[in-house]
XYZ file of C-alpha atoms in Angstrom:
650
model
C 0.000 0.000 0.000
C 1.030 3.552 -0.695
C 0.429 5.071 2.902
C 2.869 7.416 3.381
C 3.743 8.737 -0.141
C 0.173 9.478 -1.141
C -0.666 10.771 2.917
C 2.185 13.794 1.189
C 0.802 13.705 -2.230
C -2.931 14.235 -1.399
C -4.227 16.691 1.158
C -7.560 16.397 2.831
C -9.377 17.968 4.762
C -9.641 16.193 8.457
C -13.118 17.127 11.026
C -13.196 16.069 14.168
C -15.144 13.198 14.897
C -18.716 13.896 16.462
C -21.195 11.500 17.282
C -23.788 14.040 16.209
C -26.742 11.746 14.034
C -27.252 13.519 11.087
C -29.170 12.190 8.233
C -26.103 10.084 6.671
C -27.040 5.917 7.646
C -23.340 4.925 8.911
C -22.182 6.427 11.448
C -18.801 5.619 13.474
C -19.025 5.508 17.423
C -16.292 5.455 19.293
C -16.458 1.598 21.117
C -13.176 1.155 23.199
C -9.697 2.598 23.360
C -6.266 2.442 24.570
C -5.221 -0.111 21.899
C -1.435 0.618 20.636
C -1.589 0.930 16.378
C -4.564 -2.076 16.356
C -4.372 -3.570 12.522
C -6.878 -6.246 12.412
C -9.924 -7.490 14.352
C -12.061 -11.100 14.477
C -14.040 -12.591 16.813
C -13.825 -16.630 17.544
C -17.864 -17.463 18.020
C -18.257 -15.873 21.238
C -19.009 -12.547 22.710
C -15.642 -11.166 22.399
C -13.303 -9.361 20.175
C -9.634 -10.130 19.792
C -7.659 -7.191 18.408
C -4.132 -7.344 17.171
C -1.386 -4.534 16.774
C 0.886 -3.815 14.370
C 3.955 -4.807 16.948
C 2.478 -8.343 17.820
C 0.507 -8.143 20.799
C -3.354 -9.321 20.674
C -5.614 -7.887 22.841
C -9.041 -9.280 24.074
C -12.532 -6.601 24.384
C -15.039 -8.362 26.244
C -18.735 -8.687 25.259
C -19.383 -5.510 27.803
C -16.865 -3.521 25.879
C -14.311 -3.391 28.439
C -10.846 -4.288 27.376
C -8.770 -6.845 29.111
C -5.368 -6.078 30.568
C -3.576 -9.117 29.959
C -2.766 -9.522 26.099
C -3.959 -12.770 24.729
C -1.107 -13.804 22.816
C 2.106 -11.530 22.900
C 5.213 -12.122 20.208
C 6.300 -8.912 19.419
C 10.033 -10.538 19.956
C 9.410 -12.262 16.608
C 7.834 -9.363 14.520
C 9.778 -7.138 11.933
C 8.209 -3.650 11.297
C 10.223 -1.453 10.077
C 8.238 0.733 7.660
C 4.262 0.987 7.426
C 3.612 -2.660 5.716
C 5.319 -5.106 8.089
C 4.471 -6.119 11.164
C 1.754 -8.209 12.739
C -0.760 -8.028 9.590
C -3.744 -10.691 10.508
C -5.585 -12.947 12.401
C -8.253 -15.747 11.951
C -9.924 -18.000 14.187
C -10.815 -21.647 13.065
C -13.993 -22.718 12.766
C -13.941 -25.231 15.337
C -12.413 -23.088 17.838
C -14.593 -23.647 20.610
C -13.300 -27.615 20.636
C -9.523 -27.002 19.054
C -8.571 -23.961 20.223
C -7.166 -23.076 17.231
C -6.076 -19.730 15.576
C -3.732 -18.266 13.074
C -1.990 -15.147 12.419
C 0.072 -13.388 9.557
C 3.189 -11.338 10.398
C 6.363 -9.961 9.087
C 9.883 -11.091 10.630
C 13.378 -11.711 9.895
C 14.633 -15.012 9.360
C 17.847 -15.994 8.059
C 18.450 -12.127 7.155
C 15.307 -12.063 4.893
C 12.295 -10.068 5.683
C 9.611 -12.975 5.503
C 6.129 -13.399 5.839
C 4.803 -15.728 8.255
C 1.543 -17.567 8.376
C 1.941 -19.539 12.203
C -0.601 -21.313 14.390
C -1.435 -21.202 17.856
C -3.801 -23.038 20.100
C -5.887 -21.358 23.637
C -4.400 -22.171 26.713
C -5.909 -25.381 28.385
C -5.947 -23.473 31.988
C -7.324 -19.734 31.021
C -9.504 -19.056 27.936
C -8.246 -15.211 27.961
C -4.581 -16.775 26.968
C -3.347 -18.171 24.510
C -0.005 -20.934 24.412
C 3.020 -19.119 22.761
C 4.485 -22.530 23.113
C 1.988 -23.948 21.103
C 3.121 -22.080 18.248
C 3.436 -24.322 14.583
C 5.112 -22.354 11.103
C 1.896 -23.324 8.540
C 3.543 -21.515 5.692
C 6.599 -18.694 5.492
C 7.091 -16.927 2.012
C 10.311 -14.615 1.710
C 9.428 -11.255 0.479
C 12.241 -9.479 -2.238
C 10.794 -6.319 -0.746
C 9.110 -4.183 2.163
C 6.036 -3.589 0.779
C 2.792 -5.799 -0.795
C 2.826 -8.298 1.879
C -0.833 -8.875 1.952
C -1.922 -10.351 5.402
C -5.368 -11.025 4.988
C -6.148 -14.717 6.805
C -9.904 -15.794 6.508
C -11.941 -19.255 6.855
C -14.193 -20.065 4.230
C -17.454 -21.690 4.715
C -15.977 -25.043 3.392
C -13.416 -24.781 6.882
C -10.579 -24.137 4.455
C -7.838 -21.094 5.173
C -7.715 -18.893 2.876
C -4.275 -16.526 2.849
C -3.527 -13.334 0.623
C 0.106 -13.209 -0.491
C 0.909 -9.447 -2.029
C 3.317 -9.664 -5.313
C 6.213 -9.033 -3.091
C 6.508 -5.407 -3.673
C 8.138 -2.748 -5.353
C 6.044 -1.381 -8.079
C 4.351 -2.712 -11.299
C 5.295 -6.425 -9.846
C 8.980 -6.176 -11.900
C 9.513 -9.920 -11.112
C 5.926 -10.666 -12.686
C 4.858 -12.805 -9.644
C 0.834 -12.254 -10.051
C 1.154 -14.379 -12.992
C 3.723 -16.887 -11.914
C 1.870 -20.017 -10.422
C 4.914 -20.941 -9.082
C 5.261 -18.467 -6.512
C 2.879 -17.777 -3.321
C 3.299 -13.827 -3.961
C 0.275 -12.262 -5.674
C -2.329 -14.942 -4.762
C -4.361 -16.271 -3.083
C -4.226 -19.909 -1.388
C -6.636 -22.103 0.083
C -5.243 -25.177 2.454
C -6.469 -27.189 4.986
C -5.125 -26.721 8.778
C -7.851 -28.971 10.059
C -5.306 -31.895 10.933
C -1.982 -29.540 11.294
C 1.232 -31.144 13.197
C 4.484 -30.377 13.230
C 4.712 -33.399 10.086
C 2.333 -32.044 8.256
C 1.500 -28.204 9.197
C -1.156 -28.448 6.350
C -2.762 -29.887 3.357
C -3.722 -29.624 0.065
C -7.149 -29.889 -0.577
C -8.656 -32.075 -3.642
C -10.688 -29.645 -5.207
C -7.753 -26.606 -5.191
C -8.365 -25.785 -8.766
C -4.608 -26.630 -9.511
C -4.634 -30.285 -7.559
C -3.797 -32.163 -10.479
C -1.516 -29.890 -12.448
C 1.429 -31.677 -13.415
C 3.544 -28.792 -14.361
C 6.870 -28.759 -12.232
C 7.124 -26.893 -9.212
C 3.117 -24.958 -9.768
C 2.078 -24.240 -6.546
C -1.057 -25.961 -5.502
C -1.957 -24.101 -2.469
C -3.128 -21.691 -4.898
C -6.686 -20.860 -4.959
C -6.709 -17.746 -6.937
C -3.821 -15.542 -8.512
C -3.228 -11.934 -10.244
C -3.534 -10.278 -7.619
C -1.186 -7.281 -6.496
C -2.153 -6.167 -2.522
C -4.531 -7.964 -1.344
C -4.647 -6.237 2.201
C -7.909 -6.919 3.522
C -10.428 -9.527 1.367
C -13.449 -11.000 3.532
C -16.133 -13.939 3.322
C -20.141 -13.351 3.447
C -20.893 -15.187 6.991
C -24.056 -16.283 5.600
C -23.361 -17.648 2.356
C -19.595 -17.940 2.025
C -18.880 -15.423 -0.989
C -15.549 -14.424 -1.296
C -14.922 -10.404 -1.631
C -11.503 -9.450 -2.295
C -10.120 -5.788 -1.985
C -7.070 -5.563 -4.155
C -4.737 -2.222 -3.489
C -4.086 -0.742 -6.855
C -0.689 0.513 -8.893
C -1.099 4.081 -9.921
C -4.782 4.665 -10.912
C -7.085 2.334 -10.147
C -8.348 0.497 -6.912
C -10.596 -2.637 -7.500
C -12.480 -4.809 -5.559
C -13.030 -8.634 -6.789
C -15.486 -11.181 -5.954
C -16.374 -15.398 -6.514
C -19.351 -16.825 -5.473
C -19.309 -19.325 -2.917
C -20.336 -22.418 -5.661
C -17.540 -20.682 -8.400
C -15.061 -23.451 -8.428
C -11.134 -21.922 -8.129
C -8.445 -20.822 -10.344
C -9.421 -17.223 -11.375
C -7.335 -15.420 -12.904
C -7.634 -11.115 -11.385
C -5.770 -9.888 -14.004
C -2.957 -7.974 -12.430
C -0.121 -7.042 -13.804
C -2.046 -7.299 -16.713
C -4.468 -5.403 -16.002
C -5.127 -2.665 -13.122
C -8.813 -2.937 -12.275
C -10.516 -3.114 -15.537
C -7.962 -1.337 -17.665
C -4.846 -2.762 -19.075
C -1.519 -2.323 -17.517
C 1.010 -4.230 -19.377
C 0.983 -3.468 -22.163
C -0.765 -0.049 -21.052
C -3.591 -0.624 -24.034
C -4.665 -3.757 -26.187
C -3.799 -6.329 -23.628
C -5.013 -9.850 -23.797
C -8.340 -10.001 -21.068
C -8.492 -13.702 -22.265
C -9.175 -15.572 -19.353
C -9.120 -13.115 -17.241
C -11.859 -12.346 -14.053
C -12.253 -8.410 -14.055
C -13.519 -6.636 -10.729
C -17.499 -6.094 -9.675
C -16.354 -2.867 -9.037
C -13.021 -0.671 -9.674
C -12.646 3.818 -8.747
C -9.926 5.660 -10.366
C -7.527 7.980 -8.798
C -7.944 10.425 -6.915
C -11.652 9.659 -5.812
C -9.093 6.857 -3.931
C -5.980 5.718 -3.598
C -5.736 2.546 -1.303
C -8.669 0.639 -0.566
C -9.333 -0.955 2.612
C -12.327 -3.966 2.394
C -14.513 -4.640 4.669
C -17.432 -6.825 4.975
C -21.022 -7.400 3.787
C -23.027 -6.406 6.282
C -25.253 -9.036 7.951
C -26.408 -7.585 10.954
C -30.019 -7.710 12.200
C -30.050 -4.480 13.310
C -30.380 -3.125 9.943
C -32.449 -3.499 6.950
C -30.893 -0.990 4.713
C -27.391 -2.260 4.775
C -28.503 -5.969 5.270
C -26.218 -7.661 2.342
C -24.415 -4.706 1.477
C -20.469 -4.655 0.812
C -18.944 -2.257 3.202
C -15.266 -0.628 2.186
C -13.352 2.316 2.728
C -10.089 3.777 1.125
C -6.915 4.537 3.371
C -6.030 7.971 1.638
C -9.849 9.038 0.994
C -11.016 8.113 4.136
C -14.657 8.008 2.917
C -16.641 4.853 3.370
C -18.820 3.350 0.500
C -21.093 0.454 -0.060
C -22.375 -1.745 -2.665
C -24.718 -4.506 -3.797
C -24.295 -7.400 -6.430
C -26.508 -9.198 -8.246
C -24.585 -12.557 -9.229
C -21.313 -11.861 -10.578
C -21.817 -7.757 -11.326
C -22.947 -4.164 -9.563
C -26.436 -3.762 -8.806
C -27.158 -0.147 -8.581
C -25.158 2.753 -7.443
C -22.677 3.220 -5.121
C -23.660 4.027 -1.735
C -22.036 6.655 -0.182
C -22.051 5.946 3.681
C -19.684 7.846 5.324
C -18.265 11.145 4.159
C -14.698 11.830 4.278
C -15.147 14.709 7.044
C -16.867 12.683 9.365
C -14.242 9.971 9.996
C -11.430 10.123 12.479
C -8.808 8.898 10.661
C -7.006 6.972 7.731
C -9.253 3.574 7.671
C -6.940 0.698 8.234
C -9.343 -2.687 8.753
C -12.767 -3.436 9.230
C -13.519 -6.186 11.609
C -16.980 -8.101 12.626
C -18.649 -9.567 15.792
C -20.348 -12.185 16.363
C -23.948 -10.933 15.710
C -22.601 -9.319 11.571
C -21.777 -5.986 13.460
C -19.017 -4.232 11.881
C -16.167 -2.186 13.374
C -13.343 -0.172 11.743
C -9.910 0.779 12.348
C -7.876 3.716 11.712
C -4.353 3.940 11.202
C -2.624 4.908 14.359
C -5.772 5.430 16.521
C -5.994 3.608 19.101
C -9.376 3.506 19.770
C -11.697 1.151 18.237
C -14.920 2.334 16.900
C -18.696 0.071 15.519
C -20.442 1.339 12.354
C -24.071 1.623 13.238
C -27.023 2.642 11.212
C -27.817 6.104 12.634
C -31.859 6.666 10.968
C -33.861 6.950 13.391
C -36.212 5.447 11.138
C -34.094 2.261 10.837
C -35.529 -1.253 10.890
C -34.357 -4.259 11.580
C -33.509 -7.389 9.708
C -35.824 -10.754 10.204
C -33.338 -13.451 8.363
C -33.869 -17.291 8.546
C -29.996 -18.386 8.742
C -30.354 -22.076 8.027
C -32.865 -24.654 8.511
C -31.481 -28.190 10.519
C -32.844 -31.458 10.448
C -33.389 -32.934 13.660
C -34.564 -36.304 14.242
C -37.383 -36.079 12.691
C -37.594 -32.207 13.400
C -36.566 -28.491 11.933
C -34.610 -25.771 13.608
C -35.615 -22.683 12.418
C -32.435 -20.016 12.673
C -32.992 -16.941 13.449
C -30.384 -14.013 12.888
C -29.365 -12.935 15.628
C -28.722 -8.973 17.124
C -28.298 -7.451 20.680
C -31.185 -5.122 22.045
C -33.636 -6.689 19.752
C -37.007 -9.159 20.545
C -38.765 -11.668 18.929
C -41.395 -13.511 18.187
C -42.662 -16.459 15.991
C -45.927 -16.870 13.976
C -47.135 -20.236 12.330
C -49.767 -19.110 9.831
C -49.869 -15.368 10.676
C -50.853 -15.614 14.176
C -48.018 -16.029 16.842
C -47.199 -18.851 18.146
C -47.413 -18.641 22.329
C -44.222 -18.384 24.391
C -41.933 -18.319 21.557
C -39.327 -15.459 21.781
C -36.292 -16.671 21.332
C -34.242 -16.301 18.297
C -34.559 -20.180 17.216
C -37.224 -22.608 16.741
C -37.890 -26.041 17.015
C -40.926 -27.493 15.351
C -42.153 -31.012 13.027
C -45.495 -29.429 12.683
C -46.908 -28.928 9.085
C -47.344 -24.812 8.617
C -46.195 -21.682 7.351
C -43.596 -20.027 9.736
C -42.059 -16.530 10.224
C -40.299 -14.612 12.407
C -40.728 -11.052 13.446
C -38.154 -8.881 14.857
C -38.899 -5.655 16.634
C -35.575 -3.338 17.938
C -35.640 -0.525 20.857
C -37.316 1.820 18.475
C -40.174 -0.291 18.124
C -40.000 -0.745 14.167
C -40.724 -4.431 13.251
C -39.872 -6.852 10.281
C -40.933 -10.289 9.200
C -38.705 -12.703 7.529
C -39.602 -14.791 4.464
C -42.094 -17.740 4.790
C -41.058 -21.428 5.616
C -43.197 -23.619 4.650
C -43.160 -26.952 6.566
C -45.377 -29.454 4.404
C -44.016 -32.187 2.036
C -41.411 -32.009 -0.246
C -38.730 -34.101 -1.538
C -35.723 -32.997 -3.795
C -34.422 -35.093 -6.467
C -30.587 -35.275 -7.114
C -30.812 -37.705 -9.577
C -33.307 -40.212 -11.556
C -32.777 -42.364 -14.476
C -33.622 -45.318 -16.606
C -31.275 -47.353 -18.108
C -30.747 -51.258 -19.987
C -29.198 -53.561 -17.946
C -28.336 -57.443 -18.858
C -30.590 -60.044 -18.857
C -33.265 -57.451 -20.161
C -34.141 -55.452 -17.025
C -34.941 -51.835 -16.947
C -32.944 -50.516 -13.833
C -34.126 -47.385 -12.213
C -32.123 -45.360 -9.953
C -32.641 -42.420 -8.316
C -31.256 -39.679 -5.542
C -32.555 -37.351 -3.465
C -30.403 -34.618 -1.443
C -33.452 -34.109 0.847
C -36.924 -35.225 1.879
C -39.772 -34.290 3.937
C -42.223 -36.327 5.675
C -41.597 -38.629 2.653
C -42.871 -42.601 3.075
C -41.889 -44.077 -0.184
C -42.024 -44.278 -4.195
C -44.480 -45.925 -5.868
C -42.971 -47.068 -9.262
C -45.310 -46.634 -12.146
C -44.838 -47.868 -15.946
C -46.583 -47.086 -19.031
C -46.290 -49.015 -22.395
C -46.761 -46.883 -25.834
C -50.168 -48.071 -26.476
C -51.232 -47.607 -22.618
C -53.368 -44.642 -21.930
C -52.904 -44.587 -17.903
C -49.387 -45.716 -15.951
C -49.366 -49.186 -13.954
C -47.970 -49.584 -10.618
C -45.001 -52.322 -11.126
C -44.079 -51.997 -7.446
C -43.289 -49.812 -3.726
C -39.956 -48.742 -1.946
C -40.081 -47.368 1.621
C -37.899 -44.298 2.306
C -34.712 -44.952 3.615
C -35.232 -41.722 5.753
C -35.369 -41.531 9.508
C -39.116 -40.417 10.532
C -39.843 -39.449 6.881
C -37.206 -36.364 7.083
C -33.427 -36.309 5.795
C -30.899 -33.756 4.421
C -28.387 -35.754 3.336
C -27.963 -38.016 -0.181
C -29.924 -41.146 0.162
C -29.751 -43.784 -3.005
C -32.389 -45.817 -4.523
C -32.718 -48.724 -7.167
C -35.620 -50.761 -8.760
C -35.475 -53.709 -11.790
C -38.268 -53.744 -13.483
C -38.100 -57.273 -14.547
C -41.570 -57.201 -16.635
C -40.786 -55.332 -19.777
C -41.070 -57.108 -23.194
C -42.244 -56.915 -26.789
C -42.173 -52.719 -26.352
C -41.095 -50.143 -28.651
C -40.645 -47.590 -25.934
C -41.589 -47.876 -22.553
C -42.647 -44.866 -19.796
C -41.598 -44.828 -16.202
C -42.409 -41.914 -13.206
C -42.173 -42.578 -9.171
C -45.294 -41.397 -7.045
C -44.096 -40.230 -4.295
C -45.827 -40.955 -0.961
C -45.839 -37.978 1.901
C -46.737 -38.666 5.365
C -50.028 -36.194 5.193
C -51.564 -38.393 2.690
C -50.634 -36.095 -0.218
C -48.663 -37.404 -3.443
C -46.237 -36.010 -5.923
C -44.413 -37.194 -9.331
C -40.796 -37.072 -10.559
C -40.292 -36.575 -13.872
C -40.694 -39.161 -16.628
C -38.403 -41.401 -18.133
C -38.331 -42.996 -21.595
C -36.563 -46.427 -22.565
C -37.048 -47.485 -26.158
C -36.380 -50.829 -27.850
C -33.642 -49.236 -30.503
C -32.432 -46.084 -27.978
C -30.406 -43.687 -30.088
C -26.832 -44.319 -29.838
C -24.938 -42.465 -26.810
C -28.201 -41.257 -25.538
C -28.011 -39.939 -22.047
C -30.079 -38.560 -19.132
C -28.478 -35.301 -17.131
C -29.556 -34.626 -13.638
C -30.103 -32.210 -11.991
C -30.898 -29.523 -14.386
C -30.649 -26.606 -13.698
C -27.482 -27.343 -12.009
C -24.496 -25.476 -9.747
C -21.065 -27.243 -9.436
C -21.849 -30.861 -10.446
C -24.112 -32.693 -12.417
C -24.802 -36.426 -13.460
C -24.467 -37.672 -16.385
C -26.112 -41.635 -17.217
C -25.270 -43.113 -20.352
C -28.570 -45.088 -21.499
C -25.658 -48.072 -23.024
C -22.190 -47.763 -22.429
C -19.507 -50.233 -24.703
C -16.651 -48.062 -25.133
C -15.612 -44.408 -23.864
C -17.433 -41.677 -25.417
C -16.476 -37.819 -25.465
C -18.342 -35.199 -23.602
C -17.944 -31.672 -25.036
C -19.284 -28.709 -23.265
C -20.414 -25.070 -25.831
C -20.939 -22.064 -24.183
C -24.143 -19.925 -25.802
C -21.831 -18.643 -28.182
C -21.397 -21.970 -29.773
C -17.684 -22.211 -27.837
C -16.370 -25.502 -26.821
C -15.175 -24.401 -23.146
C -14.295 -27.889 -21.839
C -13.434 -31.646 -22.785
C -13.664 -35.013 -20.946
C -13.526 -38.714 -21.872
C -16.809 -40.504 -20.373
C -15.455 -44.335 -19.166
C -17.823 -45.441 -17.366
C -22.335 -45.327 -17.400
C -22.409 -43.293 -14.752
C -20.490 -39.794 -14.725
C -19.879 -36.632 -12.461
C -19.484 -33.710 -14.693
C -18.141 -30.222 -13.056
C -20.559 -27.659 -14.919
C -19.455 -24.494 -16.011
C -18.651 -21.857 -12.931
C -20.836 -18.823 -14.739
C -24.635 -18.643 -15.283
C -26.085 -19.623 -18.009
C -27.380 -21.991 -20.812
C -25.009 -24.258 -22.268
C -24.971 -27.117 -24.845
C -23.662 -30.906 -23.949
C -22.486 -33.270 -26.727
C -21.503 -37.231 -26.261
C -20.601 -39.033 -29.182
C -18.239 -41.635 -30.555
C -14.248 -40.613 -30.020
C -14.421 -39.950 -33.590
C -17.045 -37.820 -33.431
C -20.056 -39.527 -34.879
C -22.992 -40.303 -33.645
C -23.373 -37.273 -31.289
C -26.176 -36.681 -29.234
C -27.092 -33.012 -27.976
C -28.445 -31.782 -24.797
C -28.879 -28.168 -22.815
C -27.911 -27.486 -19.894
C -28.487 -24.943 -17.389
C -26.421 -23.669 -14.463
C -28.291 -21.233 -12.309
């Protein structure tokens, strides 16, 4: 980042902080001080904070606001900072803290006479949750830097439990040893590896789906999740639905932010040095964008000059901002906001905070808890919340998740300090229920309302407990000895009994029932993959043959799956593609299967944007990361006898 050079090269003008409400929604209130040059705040599930400065010390605010004494982990022996970019730079807490004790952190030292970056892990004490073990401390990953500056230091979980680190292209300017593009250095990316089982053996590994897992090409890194990518200070993932948001620090003129939905499979490409937020760096015009991800969002200089992400905000306290992207910029000082819709902007930018009104040059955002979001400014040592500030503000009713108990849901309320609530089944409330979750087997239409100190309510969107079932997979296929085998998947079912398999002949006006399979769910409920098979042992003499399953609910209602054809003389290759619509994966059944076929995949455009070779009847097939409608082809190796279908990732 460009701190102090641009701090000389732009003047603004700096108001005292006042906690005045005016009409702006953001507002920044001073929380708790007496914090020496905090850099970086998480919390670990609980009601605290844990704040780290820039010389190594992490301190602990408790859910009250006070701040504790006693650091929680102190090794400022080991940090190097020597100029505004080193020093302790991140933390992150792992997912299964409360039983592992586990966190990480991301500083600067010297080792061997290098500056080097330093990814290490630490674990709670066993005798005082306040402290952490320094002797506990295991190296995950160190990564020498060739300069002082673009050392990232961004550490995050995703919601798959992976650790996700931000390397910086090692610094300098314009990346002169062209490491963004390099897969075989950690600088300028970002990588994704899994600490879950970390020793001293094996600090960490390599997960299967890292988009580079199988690469063969000698010495590629395959930690790497995502590269081109020049300062990646402070990137953050969505706490509700694991989107990754990634605020790059640009070169000269342009400051970009970058983001990959949760279900986008790795390996994108940012662009950098390349490119510099959507326009081309190197070669300053007509550079190659082939391949390349470009930013939701990018601001020239000056309106910025170092950006500083933050987080989308998922607090219940307000409406307004619920799912917004919160940022600021380090030179600008202002803080902004902005909304996506799928891979893109959606509407303007929001303009939260105005430059006058903040305190100071924005350093990090952090987040508690309960989605609310707190900033810090460079060598201020107090720590201040962003709150909506209308009086007219409501708050946010949000279903989280929905578990499966034993035969049982678990409604999920969001959840927010200061606020009450209460739950309705069928638009009248249900008695006694005001707490933020909700247990229930009982066929209705739920909600929850939310009312905060002002007394402004909101209702969340409608579950609807009834019957349902959702099919993964179901096809119809030849086997030897002249059955007809059925299979079929479903990823979830509710108060499901069984499938009734039903048949229908050419010259048949009205299906038959051939025979009944009891769901292999517990209590008629289950979120998880359950399989199911059926030879139908009956068909002869046909020329094409008709087959559903009638699927049996616990209230006595029915539904159908879809239908499935078999014919005497099937077309060659001909294959059945479930689910569709898809995201990620799909199935793909071969009706017959001799010999290995190829599977070609055309975007709209009529571009062939990936090849496999199908070896077996069955086959997963990763679908394409962008929305869309796309074409399949299977046919011979040779290319004859293809057969066509669409497919559509949503």
């Amino acid at each position: 980042m460009k701190f102090i050079i641009q701090l000389i090269i732009v003047t603004l003008s700096i108001s005292f902080f006042s906690q005045k409400i005016c009409a702006q929604k953001l507002a920044a209130i001073p929380y708790v001080s007496g914090i020496n040059s905090p850099i970086d705040l998480k919390n670990c599930g609980d009601e605290r904070l844990f704040v780290a400065d820039r010389a190594g010390r992490i301190r602990i605010i408790n859910g009250d606001g006070t701040l504790r004494p006693v650091p929680f982990l102190n090794i400022t022996a080991k940090i190097s900072s020597n100029n505004s970019e080193e020093g302790f730079l991140g933390i992150a807490f792992s997912p299964d803290y409360k039983t592992n004790g586990k966190f990480y952190v991301d500083y600067t030292s010297i080792i061997g006479g290098k500056l080097t970056s330093v990814i290490e892990e630490y674990k709670v004490s066993a005798a005082d949750s306040n402290v952490a073990d320094p002797a506990s401390a295991l190296k995950i990953i160190t990564q020498v830097q060739p300069f002082s500056n673009h050392n990232g230091g961004n550490l995050m979980f995703g919601k798959d439990g992976f650790l996700y680190i931000n390397f910086g292209d090692g610094g300098s300017g314009g990346d002169p040893f062209g490491n963004g593009q390099n897969k075989k250095t950690f600088l300028g990316k970002i990588l994704r590896v899994d600490v879950s089982n970390s020793s001293s053996i094996k600090p960490y590994e390599i997960p299967a789906t890292n988009p580079f897992y199988n690469d063969t090409a000698v010495a590629l890194k395959k930690e790497i999740w995502a590269y081109g990518v020049r300062n990646p200070f402070r990137s953050s993932v969505d706490k509700l639905n694991g989107d990754l948001w990634i605020a790059d620090v640009g070169q000269g003129a342009v400051e970009e932010i970058d983001y990959q939905a949760s279900r986008a499979v790795g390996g994108r490409n940012y662009g950098w040095n390349i490119m510099e937020g959507k326009s081309c760096y190197s070669p300053s015009t007509g550079c190659n964008k082939t391949g390349l991800t470009l930013p939701i969002y990018d601001y020239p200089h000056p309106r910025g000059f170092s950006i500083i992400g933050g987080y989308v905000s998922r607090t219940a306290q307000s409406k307004s901002l619920f799912g917004m992207y919160i940022f600021s910029d380090f030179v600008s000082k202002w803080i902004d906001g902005i909304r996506h819709s799928g891979d893109t902007l959606s509407g303007s930018v929001n303009h939260l905070v105005l430059a006058a009104n903040v305190p100071g040059n924005p350093i990090s955002f952090g987040e508690d808890k309960y989605g609310d979001q707190y900033i810090i400014f460079n060598g201020n040592g107090t720590i201040y919340k962003l709150q909506d500030t209308s009086y007219l503000r409501r708050p946010k009713a949000y279903l989280t998740q929905v578990k499966i108990g034993s035969g049982s849901y678990v409604l999920v309320g969001l959840q927010g300090k200061n606020l009450t609530y209460q739950w309705m089944k069928n638009g009248s409330p249900i008695p006694g229920t005001t707490a933020p979750d909700y247990n229930t087997s009982i066929v209705g239409s739920y909600t929850l309302e939310v009312t905060n100190s002002l007394g402004f309510k909101d209702t969340s969107d409608i579950f609807l407990l009834g019957s349902a079932i959702n099919f993964q997979l179901f096809s119809a296929q030849k086997i030897p000895n002249g059955l007809i085998q059925l299979i079929w998947k479903t990823s979830s079912e509710q108060n499901v009994t069984g499938f009734l398999v039903q048949r229908k002949k050419q010259n048949e006006t009205s299906f038959s029932n051939l025979g009944f399979i009891n769901s292999k769910s517990i209590n008629g409920f289950s979120n998880s993959e359950l399989n199911y098979s059926f030879n139908d042992s009956s068909a002869s003499n046909y020329d094409k043959l008709f087959y559903r399953l009638q699927v049996q609910h616990a209230d006595s209602s029915i539904s159908y799956s879809e239908v499935r054809i078999i014919t005497s003389a099937p077309e060659k290759n001909a294959f059945t593609l479930y689910p569709n619509p898809a995201r990620k994966y799909a199935q793909l059944y071969l009706n017959q299967f001799t010999s290995p076929l190829t599977l070609k995949i055309y975007d709209a455009e009529g571009k062939r944007i990936s090849q496999q070779l199908l070896r077996e009847q069955n086959s997963l097939v990763r679908v394409p990361a962008s929305k869309g409608v796309y074409l399949l082809e299977v046919s011979d190796q040779d290319g004859k006898n293809e057969i066509r279908k669409k497919l559509l990732v949503d």
